[in-house]
XYZ file of C-alpha atoms in Angstrom:
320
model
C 48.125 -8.376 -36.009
C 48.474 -9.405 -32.517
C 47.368 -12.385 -30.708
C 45.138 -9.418 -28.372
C 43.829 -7.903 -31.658
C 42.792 -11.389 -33.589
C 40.005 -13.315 -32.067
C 40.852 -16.793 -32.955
C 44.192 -18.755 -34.197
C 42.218 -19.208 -37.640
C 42.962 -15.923 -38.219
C 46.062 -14.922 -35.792
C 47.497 -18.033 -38.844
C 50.235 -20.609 -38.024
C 52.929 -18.394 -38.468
C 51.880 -15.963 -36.183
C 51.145 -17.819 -33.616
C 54.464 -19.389 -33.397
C 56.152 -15.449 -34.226
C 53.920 -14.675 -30.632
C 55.304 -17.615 -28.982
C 59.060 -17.169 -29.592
C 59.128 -12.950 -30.167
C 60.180 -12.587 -26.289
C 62.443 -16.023 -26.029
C 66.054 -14.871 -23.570
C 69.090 -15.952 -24.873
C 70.701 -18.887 -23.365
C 74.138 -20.301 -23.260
C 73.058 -23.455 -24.025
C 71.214 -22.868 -27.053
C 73.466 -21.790 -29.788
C 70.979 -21.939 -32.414
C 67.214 -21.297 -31.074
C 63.479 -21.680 -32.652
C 63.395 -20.071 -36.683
C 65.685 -22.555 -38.421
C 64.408 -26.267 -39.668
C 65.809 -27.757 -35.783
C 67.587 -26.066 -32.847
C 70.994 -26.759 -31.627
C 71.442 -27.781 -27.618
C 74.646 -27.803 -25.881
C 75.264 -30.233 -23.485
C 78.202 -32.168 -21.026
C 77.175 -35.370 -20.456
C 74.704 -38.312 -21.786
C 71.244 -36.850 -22.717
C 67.815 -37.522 -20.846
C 64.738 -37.303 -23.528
C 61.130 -37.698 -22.394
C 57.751 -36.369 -23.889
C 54.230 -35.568 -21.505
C 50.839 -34.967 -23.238
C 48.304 -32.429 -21.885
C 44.956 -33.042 -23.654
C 41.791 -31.092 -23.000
C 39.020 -32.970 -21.765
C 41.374 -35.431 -19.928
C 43.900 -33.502 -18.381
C 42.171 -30.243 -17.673
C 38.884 -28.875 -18.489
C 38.457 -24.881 -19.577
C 35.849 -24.109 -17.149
C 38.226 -25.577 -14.416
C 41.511 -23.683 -15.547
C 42.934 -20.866 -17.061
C 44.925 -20.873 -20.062
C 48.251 -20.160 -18.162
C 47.611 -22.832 -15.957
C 47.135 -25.597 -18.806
C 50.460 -24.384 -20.028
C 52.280 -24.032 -16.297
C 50.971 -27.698 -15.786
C 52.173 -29.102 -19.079
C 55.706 -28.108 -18.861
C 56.044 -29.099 -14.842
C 54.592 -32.735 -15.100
C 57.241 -33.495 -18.395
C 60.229 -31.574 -16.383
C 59.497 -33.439 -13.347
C 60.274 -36.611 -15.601
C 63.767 -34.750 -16.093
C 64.541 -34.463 -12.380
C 63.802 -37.964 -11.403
C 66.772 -38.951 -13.280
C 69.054 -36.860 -11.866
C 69.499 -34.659 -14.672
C 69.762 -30.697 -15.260
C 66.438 -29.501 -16.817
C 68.332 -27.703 -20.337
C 65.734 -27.711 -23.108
C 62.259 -28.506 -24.520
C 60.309 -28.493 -27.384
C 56.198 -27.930 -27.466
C 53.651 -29.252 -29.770
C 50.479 -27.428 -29.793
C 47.206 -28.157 -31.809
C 44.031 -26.681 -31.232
C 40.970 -25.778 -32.916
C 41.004 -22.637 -35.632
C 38.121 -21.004 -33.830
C 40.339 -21.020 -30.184
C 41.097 -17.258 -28.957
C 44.328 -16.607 -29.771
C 44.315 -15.037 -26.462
C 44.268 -18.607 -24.989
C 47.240 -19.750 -26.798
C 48.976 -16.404 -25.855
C 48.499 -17.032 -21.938
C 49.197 -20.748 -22.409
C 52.652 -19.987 -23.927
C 53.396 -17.553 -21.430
C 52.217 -20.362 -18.557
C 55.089 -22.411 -20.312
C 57.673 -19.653 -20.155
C 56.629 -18.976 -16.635
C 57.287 -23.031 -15.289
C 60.426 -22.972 -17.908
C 61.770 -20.254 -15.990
C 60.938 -22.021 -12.699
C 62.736 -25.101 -14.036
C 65.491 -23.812 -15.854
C 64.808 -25.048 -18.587
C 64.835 -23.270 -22.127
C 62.118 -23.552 -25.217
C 63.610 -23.542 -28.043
C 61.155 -24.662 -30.831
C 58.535 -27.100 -31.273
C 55.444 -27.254 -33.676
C 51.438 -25.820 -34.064
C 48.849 -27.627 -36.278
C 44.912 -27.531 -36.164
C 43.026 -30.142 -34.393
C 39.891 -31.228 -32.885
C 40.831 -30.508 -29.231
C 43.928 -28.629 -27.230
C 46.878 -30.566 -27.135
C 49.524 -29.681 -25.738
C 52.631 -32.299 -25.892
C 56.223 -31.171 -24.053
C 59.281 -32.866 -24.913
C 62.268 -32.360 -22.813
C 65.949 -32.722 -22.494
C 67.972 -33.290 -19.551
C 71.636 -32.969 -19.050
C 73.204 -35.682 -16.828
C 76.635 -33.499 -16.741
C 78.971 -36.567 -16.405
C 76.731 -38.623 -13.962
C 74.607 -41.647 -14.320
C 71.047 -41.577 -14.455
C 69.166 -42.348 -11.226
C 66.974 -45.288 -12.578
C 64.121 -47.319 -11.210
C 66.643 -51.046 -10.476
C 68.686 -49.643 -7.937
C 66.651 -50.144 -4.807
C 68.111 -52.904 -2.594
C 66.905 -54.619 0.329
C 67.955 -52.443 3.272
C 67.328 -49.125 2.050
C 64.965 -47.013 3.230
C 61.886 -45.219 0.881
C 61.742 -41.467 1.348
C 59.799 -38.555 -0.078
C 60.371 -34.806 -1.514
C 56.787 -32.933 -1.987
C 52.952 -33.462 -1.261
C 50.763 -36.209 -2.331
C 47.145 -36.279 -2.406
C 46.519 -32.771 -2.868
C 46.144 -33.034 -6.550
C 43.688 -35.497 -6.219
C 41.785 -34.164 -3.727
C 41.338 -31.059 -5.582
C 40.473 -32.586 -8.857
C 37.376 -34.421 -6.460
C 36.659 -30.807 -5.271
C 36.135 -29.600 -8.444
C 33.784 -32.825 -9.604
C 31.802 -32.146 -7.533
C 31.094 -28.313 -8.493
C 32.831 -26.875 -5.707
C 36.335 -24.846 -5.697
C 37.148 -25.193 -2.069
C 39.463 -25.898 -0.497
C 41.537 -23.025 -2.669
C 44.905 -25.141 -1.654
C 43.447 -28.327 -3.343
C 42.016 -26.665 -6.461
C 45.364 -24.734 -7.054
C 46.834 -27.871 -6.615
C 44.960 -29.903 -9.115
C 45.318 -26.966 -11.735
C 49.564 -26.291 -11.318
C 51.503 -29.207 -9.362
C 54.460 -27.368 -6.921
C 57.554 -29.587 -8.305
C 60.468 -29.558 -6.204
C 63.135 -28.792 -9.001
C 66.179 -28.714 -6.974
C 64.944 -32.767 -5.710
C 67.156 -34.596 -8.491
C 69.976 -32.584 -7.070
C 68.993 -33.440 -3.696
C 68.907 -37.174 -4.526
C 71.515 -37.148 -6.381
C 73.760 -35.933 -3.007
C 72.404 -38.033 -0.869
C 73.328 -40.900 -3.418
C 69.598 -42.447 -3.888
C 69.778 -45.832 -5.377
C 66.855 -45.298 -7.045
C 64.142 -42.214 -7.774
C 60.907 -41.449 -9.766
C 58.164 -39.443 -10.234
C 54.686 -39.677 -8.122
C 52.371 -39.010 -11.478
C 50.091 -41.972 -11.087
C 50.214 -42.634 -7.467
C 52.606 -43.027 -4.792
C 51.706 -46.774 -4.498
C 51.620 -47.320 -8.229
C 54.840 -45.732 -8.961
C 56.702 -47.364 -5.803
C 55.393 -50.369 -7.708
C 57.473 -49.503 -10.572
C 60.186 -49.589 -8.490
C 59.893 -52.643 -6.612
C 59.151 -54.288 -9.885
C 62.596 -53.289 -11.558
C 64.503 -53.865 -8.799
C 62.714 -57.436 -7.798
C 62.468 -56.167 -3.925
C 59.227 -54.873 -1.917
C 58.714 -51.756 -0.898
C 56.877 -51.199 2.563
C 54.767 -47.922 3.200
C 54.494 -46.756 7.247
C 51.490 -44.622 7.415
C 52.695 -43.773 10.824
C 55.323 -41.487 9.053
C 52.551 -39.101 7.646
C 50.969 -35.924 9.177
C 47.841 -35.854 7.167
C 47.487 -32.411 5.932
C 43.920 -30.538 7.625
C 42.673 -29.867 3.585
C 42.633 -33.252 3.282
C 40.725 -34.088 6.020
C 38.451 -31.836 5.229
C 37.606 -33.170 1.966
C 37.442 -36.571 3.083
C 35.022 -36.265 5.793
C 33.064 -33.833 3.590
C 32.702 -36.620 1.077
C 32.998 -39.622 3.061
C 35.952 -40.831 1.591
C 39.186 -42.357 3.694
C 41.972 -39.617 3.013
C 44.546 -42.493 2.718
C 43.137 -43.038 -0.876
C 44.484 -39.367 -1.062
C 47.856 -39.961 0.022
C 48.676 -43.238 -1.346
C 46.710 -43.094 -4.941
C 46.176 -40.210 -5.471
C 48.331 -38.548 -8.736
C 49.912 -35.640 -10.495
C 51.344 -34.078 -7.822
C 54.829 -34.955 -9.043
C 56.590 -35.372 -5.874
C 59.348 -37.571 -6.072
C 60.007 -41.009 -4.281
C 63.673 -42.310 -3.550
C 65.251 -45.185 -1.973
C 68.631 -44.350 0.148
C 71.126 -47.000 1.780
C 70.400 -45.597 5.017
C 68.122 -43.058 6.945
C 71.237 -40.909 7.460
C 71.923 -40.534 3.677
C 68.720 -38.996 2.958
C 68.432 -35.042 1.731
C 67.269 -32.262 4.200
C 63.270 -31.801 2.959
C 62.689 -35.327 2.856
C 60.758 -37.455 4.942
C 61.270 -41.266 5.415
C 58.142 -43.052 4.713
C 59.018 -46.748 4.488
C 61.559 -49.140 3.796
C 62.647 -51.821 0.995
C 62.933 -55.877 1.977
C 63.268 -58.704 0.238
C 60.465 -60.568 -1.220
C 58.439 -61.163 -4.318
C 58.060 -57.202 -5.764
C 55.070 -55.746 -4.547
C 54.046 -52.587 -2.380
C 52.773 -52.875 0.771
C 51.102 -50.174 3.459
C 52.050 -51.122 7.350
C 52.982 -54.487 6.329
C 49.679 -55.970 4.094
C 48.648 -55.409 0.796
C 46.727 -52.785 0.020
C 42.925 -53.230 -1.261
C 41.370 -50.950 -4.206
C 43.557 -49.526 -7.165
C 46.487 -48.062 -6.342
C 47.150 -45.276 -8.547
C 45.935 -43.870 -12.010
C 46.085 -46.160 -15.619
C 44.851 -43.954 -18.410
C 43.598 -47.347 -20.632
C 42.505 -49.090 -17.565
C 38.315 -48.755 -16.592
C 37.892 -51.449 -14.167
């Protein structure tokens, strides 16, 4: 029985659920030995990158808000964009998935095929993972990255001197999720945004070329995560404002709602665009744009020279 013909995973079963997820899998060089056997086999060149992201309904995304495909094109981009801001080659991941017996298989059918769709975009391969029951959809990605003979771009590298630059949009995601809060579903951009993050794949590469002493992923805010770096390195990072066009969507929302569109831009999350510090502003990549620059001093982030006021980025166990 198919996923299309069963109405739920209760009876679609365990077994065939994960048959329907890995029936129309491609071959890849680097997996010798695929999903069926107790653990797959991953080839690789270099040191390995590992790191896990956790979609949960009710937190992450909402049903009413997005479609299955979406939940699963979302997933697999926010825990590959972990991949890419350490400079390594997206190769495989695995997928834990546990849901409720009465879901529509359906759902889990299009969800998979969202993953295959952002796996494809990536580059990376699936090649096994695990399904079990559960109260809510959960959908938790773990990836591996090959570092093909290089080091890992880490979070300590940035050095007084260097400038800050950036590789994507921020804001958006935010913006749309407040578009949506609010029972509306325009702007389109924003709300597409919110629901699938556009993660510039080929940025690790990019960083990697233009030798970026340090990198990371915008997931909780672009001042939040620059914090991250200026606290590993023990330097401060300086935001220009003046080095932002801000995008006509977001100004639309903001003066709809009455809310400053720099909260957008510099707190907003999940876009997963990626920061990077460079030695110099002629080092940095084609497609990025130089938004600060790193000095010495206590580590902190600062915006046009002061500190900023309000929160500056997402904290999942933080309500204040």
């Amino acid at each position: 029985m198919s996923p299309q013909e069963s109405h739920s995973l209760g009876e679609l079963g365990e077994f065939g659920l994960i048959a329907s997820i890995t029936a129309d899998l491609a071959d890849d060089p680097r997996v010798p030995v695929g999903p069926g056997d107790d653990g797959a086999v991953v080839r690789i060149d270099g040191d390995l990158v590992v790191s896990t992201d956790t979609v949960v309904e009710g937190v992450h995304f909402r049903n009413d808000w997005s479609l299955p495909h979406e939940v699963g094109q979302r997933a697999v981009a926010a825990a590959v964009a972990d991949l890419i801001a350490m400079g390594a080659r997206p190769v495989a991941m695995v997928v834990a998935f546990s849901a409720p017996a009465d879901l529509p298989a359906s759902w889990a059918k299009q969800c998979t095929q969202g993953m295959k769709l952002e796996a494809a975009k990536s580059g990376i391969a699936l090649v096994g993972g695990d399904v079990t029951s559960g109260p809510a959809v959960t959908v938790a990605v773990t990836v591996l990255g090959d570092l093909a003979g290089h080091p890992p771009i880490l979070r300590d590298g940035a050095r007084p001197g260097d400038v800050v630059a950036l590789r994507g949009r921020v804001g958006w995601s935010a913006a749309g999720l407040r578009v949506l809060s609010r029972g509306f579903r325009s702007p389109r951009v924003l709300v597409e945004a919110y629901k699938v993050p556009e993660v510039v794949y080929s940025a690790g590469g990019e960083a990697r070329s233009g030798g970026a002493t340090a990198l990371i992923d915008i997931s909780d805010g672009l001042l939040a995560d620059l914090g991250h770096i200026a606290d590993a390195s023990g330097v401060r990072v300086n935001v220009d404002r003046a080095a932002f066009t801000l995008p006509d969507p977001l100004q639309a929302v903001s003066a709809a709602i009455g809310v400053d569109p720099w909260t957008f831009i510099l707190t907003g999350g999940e876009d997963h665009a990626f920061a990077g510090t460079f030695s110099s502003p002629d080092r940095v990549p084609e497609g990025w744009l130089v938004i600060g620059e790193v000095l010495a001093g206590e580590p902190s982030v600062t915006v046009d020279g002061t500190a900023w006021e309000g929160a500056s980025g997402w904290d999942h166990f933080h309500r204040s």
